[in-house]
Coordinates of C-alpha atoms in Angstrom, one line a residue:
M777 CA -51.7 17.8 -86.1
T778 CA -50.6 14.8 -88.1
I779 CA -48.2 12.5 -86.2
T780 CA -45.3 11.6 -88.5
P781 CA -42.6 9.0 -88.0
I782 CA -40.3 11.8 -87.1
H783 CA -42.6 13.0 -84.3
R784 CA -42.9 9.4 -83.0
T785 CA -39.1 9.0 -83.1
V786 CA -38.6 12.3 -81.1
A787 CA -41.3 11.3 -78.6
C788 CA -39.7 7.9 -78.1
F789 CA -36.3 9.5 -77.7
M790 CA -37.7 11.9 -75.0
L791 CA -39.4 9.1 -73.2
A792 CA -36.2 7.0 -73.2
A793 CA -34.2 10.0 -71.9
A794 CA -36.8 10.5 -69.1
L795 CA -36.6 6.8 -68.1
L796 CA -32.8 6.9 -68.1
A797 CA -32.9 10.0 -65.9
L798 CA -35.3 8.3 -63.5
A799 CA -33.2 5.2 -63.4
A800 CA -30.1 7.2 -62.6
C801 CA -31.9 9.0 -59.8
V802 CA -33.0 5.6 -58.3
S803 CA -29.5 4.2 -58.6
K804 CA -28.1 7.1 -56.7
Q805 CA -30.7 6.7 -53.9
E806 CA -30.2 2.9 -53.6
P807 CA -26.8 3.0 -51.9
A808 CA -28.0 5.4 -49.3
A809 CA -30.9 3.2 -48.5
K810 CA -28.7 0.1 -48.3
N811 CA -26.3 1.9 -46.0
T812 CA -29.1 2.9 -43.6
L813 CA -30.7 0.7 -41.0
V814 CA -34.0 2.1 -39.7
V815 CA -34.7 0.6 -36.3
G816 CA -38.1 1.0 -34.7
M817 CA -38.5 1.3 -30.9
E818 CA -40.8 3.0 -28.5
L819 CA -38.7 5.5 -26.5
A820 CA -40.7 5.1 -23.3
Y821 CA -39.2 2.2 -21.6
P822 CA -36.1 3.1 -19.5
P823 CA -33.4 2.1 -19.3
F824 CA -33.8 0.2 -22.5
E825 CA -35.5 2.7 -24.8
M826 CA -35.7 6.4 -23.7
T827 CA -34.5 9.9 -24.6
D828 CA -32.0 12.2 -23.1
E829 CA -32.6 15.8 -21.9
K830 CA -32.4 17.0 -25.5
G831 CA -34.8 14.4 -26.8
A832 CA -32.2 12.2 -28.5
P833 CA -32.6 8.4 -28.2
K834 CA -30.6 6.7 -25.5
G835 CA -30.6 3.4 -23.5
I836 CA -29.6 -0.2 -23.8
S837 CA -31.6 -0.9 -27.0
V838 CA -30.1 2.3 -28.6
D839 CA -26.6 1.1 -27.7
L840 CA -27.3 -2.3 -29.1
A841 CA -28.8 -0.9 -32.3
N842 CA -25.7 1.3 -32.8
A843 CA -23.4 -1.6 -32.2
L844 CA -25.3 -3.7 -34.8
G845 CA -25.1 -0.8 -37.3
T846 CA -21.3 -0.6 -36.8
A847 CA -20.9 -4.3 -37.3
L848 CA -23.0 -4.2 -40.5
G849 CA -21.4 -1.0 -41.7
K850 CA -24.7 0.9 -41.7
K851 CA -25.9 4.2 -40.4
V852 CA -28.6 3.6 -37.8
V853 CA -31.8 5.7 -37.7
I854 CA -34.0 5.3 -34.7
Q855 CA -37.7 5.6 -35.5
N856 CA -39.8 6.3 -32.3
T857 CA -43.0 4.3 -32.7
A858 CA -45.8 3.3 -30.3
F859 CA -45.2 -0.3 -29.2
D860 CA -48.4 -1.6 -30.7
G861 CA -47.5 0.1 -34.0
L862 CA -44.1 -1.4 -34.4
I863 CA -45.0 -4.7 -36.1
P864 CA -47.3 -2.9 -38.6
A865 CA -44.5 -0.4 -39.3
L866 CA -42.1 -3.3 -39.9
K867 CA -44.5 -5.2 -42.2
T868 CA -45.2 -2.1 -44.3
G869 CA -41.5 -1.3 -44.8
K870 CA -41.4 1.9 -42.7
I871 CA -38.7 0.4 -40.5
D872 CA -36.1 -2.4 -41.2
L873 CA -36.2 -4.1 -37.8
I874 CA -37.5 -3.7 -34.2
I875 CA -35.2 -3.5 -31.1
S876 CA -37.7 -2.6 -28.4
S877 CA -37.7 -5.1 -25.6
M878 CA -40.0 -7.3 -27.6
T879 CA -40.8 -10.7 -26.3
I880 CA -40.7 -13.6 -28.8
T881 CA -44.1 -15.2 -29.0
D882 CA -45.8 -17.7 -31.3
E883 CA -48.5 -15.1 -32.1
R884 CA -45.9 -12.5 -33.2
R885 CA -44.0 -15.1 -35.2
Q886 CA -47.1 -15.4 -37.4
S887 CA -46.4 -11.8 -38.6
V888 CA -42.6 -11.4 -38.3
D889 CA -39.3 -13.3 -37.9
F890 CA -37.1 -13.0 -34.8
S891 CA -33.4 -13.2 -34.2
D892 CA -31.9 -15.5 -31.7
P893 CA -32.9 -14.4 -28.2
Y894 CA -30.6 -11.9 -26.5
L895 CA -32.3 -11.5 -23.1
A896 CA -34.3 -13.6 -20.7
T897 CA -36.8 -12.2 -18.3
G898 CA -40.3 -12.9 -17.0
L899 CA -43.7 -11.5 -16.1
C900 CA -44.3 -10.5 -12.5
L901 CA -46.5 -8.1 -10.5
L902 CA -46.4 -4.7 -9.0
V903 CA -49.1 -4.5 -6.2
G904 CA -50.2 -2.1 -3.5
K905 CA -48.0 -2.0 -0.4
T906 CA -50.8 -3.2 1.9
S907 CA -52.4 -5.5 -0.7
P908 CA -53.0 -9.1 0.4
I909 CA -52.0 -10.4 -3.1
K910 CA -49.1 -12.8 -2.9
S911 CA -49.0 -14.3 -6.4
I912 CA -50.7 -14.4 -9.8
D913 CA -53.1 -17.0 -8.4
D914 CA -54.7 -14.3 -6.2
L915 CA -55.7 -12.1 -9.2
D916 CA -58.4 -14.0 -11.0
K917 CA -61.3 -13.1 -8.7
P918 CA -64.4 -10.8 -9.0
G919 CA -63.7 -7.3 -7.7
V920 CA -60.0 -7.4 -8.6
T921 CA -58.7 -4.9 -11.2
V922 CA -55.5 -5.7 -13.1
A923 CA -53.7 -3.0 -15.1
V924 CA -51.8 -3.9 -18.3
K925 CA -50.0 -2.0 -21.0
K926 CA -51.6 -2.4 -24.4
G927 CA -49.9 -4.7 -26.8
T928 CA -47.5 -6.3 -24.3
T929 CA -47.3 -9.9 -23.2
G930 CA -48.8 -8.9 -19.9
H931 CA -51.9 -7.7 -21.9
T932 CA -51.9 -11.0 -23.7
Y933 CA -51.6 -13.0 -20.5
A934 CA -54.3 -11.1 -18.7
T935 CA -56.9 -11.4 -21.5
G936 CA -56.2 -15.0 -22.0
N937 CA -56.0 -16.2 -18.4
L938 CA -57.9 -13.8 -16.1
K939 CA -61.6 -14.6 -16.6
N940 CA -63.0 -13.1 -13.4
A941 CA -60.9 -10.1 -12.8
K942 CA -61.3 -6.7 -14.5
V943 CA -58.5 -6.1 -17.0
L944 CA -57.7 -2.4 -17.4
V945 CA -55.8 -1.8 -20.7
L946 CA -53.7 1.4 -20.8
D947 CA -51.5 2.9 -23.4
K948 CA -48.6 3.9 -21.1
E949 CA -46.6 2.1 -18.5
A950 CA -46.7 5.2 -16.2
A951 CA -50.5 5.2 -16.3
A952 CA -50.6 1.6 -15.2
V953 CA -48.2 2.2 -12.4
L954 CA -50.3 5.2 -11.2
E955 CA -53.4 3.0 -11.1
V956 CA -51.6 0.8 -8.5
V957 CA -50.1 3.7 -6.6
Q958 CA -53.5 5.3 -6.2
G959 CA -55.1 2.1 -5.3
K960 CA -57.4 2.0 -8.3
A961 CA -55.8 -1.2 -9.6
D962 CA -54.8 -4.2 -7.5
A963 CA -51.8 -5.2 -9.7
F964 CA -49.9 -4.3 -12.8
I965 CA -48.5 -7.2 -14.9
Y966 CA -45.1 -6.3 -16.4
D967 CA -41.6 -7.5 -16.7
Q968 CA -39.2 -8.0 -13.8
M969 CA -36.8 -5.1 -14.5
S970 CA -39.6 -2.5 -15.0
T971 CA -41.4 -3.8 -12.0
Y972 CA -38.3 -3.5 -9.8
T973 CA -37.7 0.1 -11.1
N974 CA -41.3 1.1 -10.6
W975 CA -41.3 -0.2 -7.1
K976 CA -38.1 1.7 -6.3
K977 CA -39.8 4.9 -7.4
N978 CA -42.9 4.2 -5.3
R979 CA -41.7 2.3 -2.2
E980 CA -44.3 4.0 0.0
T981 CA -47.2 2.7 -1.9
T982 CA -46.2 -0.4 -3.8
R983 CA -44.6 -3.9 -3.5
A984 CA -42.8 -5.8 -6.2
L985 CA -43.5 -9.5 -6.5
L986 CA -40.5 -10.2 -8.6
H987 CA -40.7 -14.0 -8.9
P988 CA -41.7 -14.5 -12.5
F989 CA -44.9 -16.5 -13.2
Q990 CA -44.1 -16.6 -17.0
Q991 CA -40.6 -16.9 -18.5
E992 CA -39.9 -14.8 -21.6
K993 CA -37.2 -14.1 -24.1
W994 CA -36.6 -11.0 -26.1
G995 CA -35.4 -10.9 -29.7
I996 CA -34.9 -8.5 -32.6
A997 CA -37.9 -8.6 -35.0
L998 CA -37.5 -8.4 -38.8
R999 CA -39.7 -9.0 -41.8
K1000 CA -40.5 -12.5 -42.8
G1001 CA -38.2 -13.9 -45.4
D1002 CA -35.4 -11.4 -44.7
T1003 CA -33.0 -14.3 -44.3
Q1004 CA -29.7 -12.5 -45.0
L1005 CA -30.3 -9.8 -42.5
K1006 CA -31.4 -12.4 -39.9
E1007 CA -28.2 -14.3 -40.4
Q1008 CA -26.2 -11.1 -40.1
I1009 CA -28.0 -10.2 -36.9
N1010 CA -27.5 -13.6 -35.3
R1011 CA -23.8 -13.6 -36.1
F1012 CA -23.5 -10.1 -34.5
L1013 CA -25.4 -11.2 -31.4
G1014 CA -23.1 -14.2 -30.9
T1015 CA -20.0 -12.1 -31.4
F1016 CA -21.2 -9.3 -29.2
R1017 CA -22.0 -11.7 -26.4
A1018 CA -18.6 -13.5 -26.7
Q1019 CA -16.8 -10.2 -26.6
G1020 CA -18.6 -9.1 -23.4
G1021 CA -20.9 -6.6 -25.0
F1022 CA -24.0 -7.6 -23.0
E1023 CA -22.0 -7.7 -19.8
R1024 CA -20.9 -4.1 -20.5
L1025 CA -24.5 -3.0 -21.2
G1026 CA -25.6 -4.6 -17.9
D1027 CA -22.8 -2.9 -16.0
T1028 CA -23.5 0.5 -17.6
W1029 CA -27.3 0.6 -17.3
L1030 CA -28.4 -2.1 -14.8
R1031 CA -25.7 -2.4 -12.2
E1032 CA -28.1 -2.0 -9.2
Q1033 CA -30.6 -4.5 -10.7
K1034 CA -27.8 -7.0 -11.3
A1035 CA -26.8 -6.8 -7.7
T1036 CA -30.4 -7.1 -6.4
F1037 CA -31.3 -10.0 -8.6
K1038 CA -28.1 -11.9 -7.5
E1039 CA -29.1 -11.3 -3.9
L1040 CA -32.6 -12.7 -4.6
N1041 CA -31.1 -15.6 -6.5
Y1042 CA -32.9 -14.7 -9.7
P1043 CA -30.9 -15.2 -12.9
F1044 CA -29.8 -12.0 -14.5
F1045 CA -31.2 -11.1 -17.9
F1046 CA -28.5 -11.1 -20.5

């Protein structure tokens, strides 16, 4: 068939119409995307990130995410993601930010940006009840097994500092706790709050050495260069703290821990 100027005109018109339709479709989708905040967290870290009896997200981080969404006028969608997959998900655009009890570290700063810190805690130890271990200094010896959760700062600390002990890397917190409970691991390196909670659940078989050997701060992670969102998050955190938001979260979810840490003369987290 010979292509005439008329044919070319018709084809160009049809292509232009298709492009206009596609542009209209995209413009309709953009507001929805802008009005949604996809927050990544691993829902396996109570009381910060967990699920209720129906499988819906709940916990301190969920409440914080929803408060942030309200402040920004955005609908919050919680994306449950394995902890070591959170930063890759952020970098590839699958999520907009991370609120998952994530410690701010120089290593992580190479990949993502962080908000201002919103919580201070520290690494400590869960050990066997009859264990002679008294501090982190007792761990780096031949024959000692130390459990850590993959991708955490406890994992980073152990691999960087324990040259003589065996470091057992596990995917789940519960699995690491079980190693200590069953006497297969001498210690589990984790944060103060979780160590306290895990000791409470296993008083007959464990001890909690709550004095932190490494201080840490948590922040909200977001993509590098997302300056506007970072500024919005920092403003929210400042206002939320000034209005007593973190105090309310502590009273709602961590009342017992607050009392215990005050008794032990350890600073509370928020």
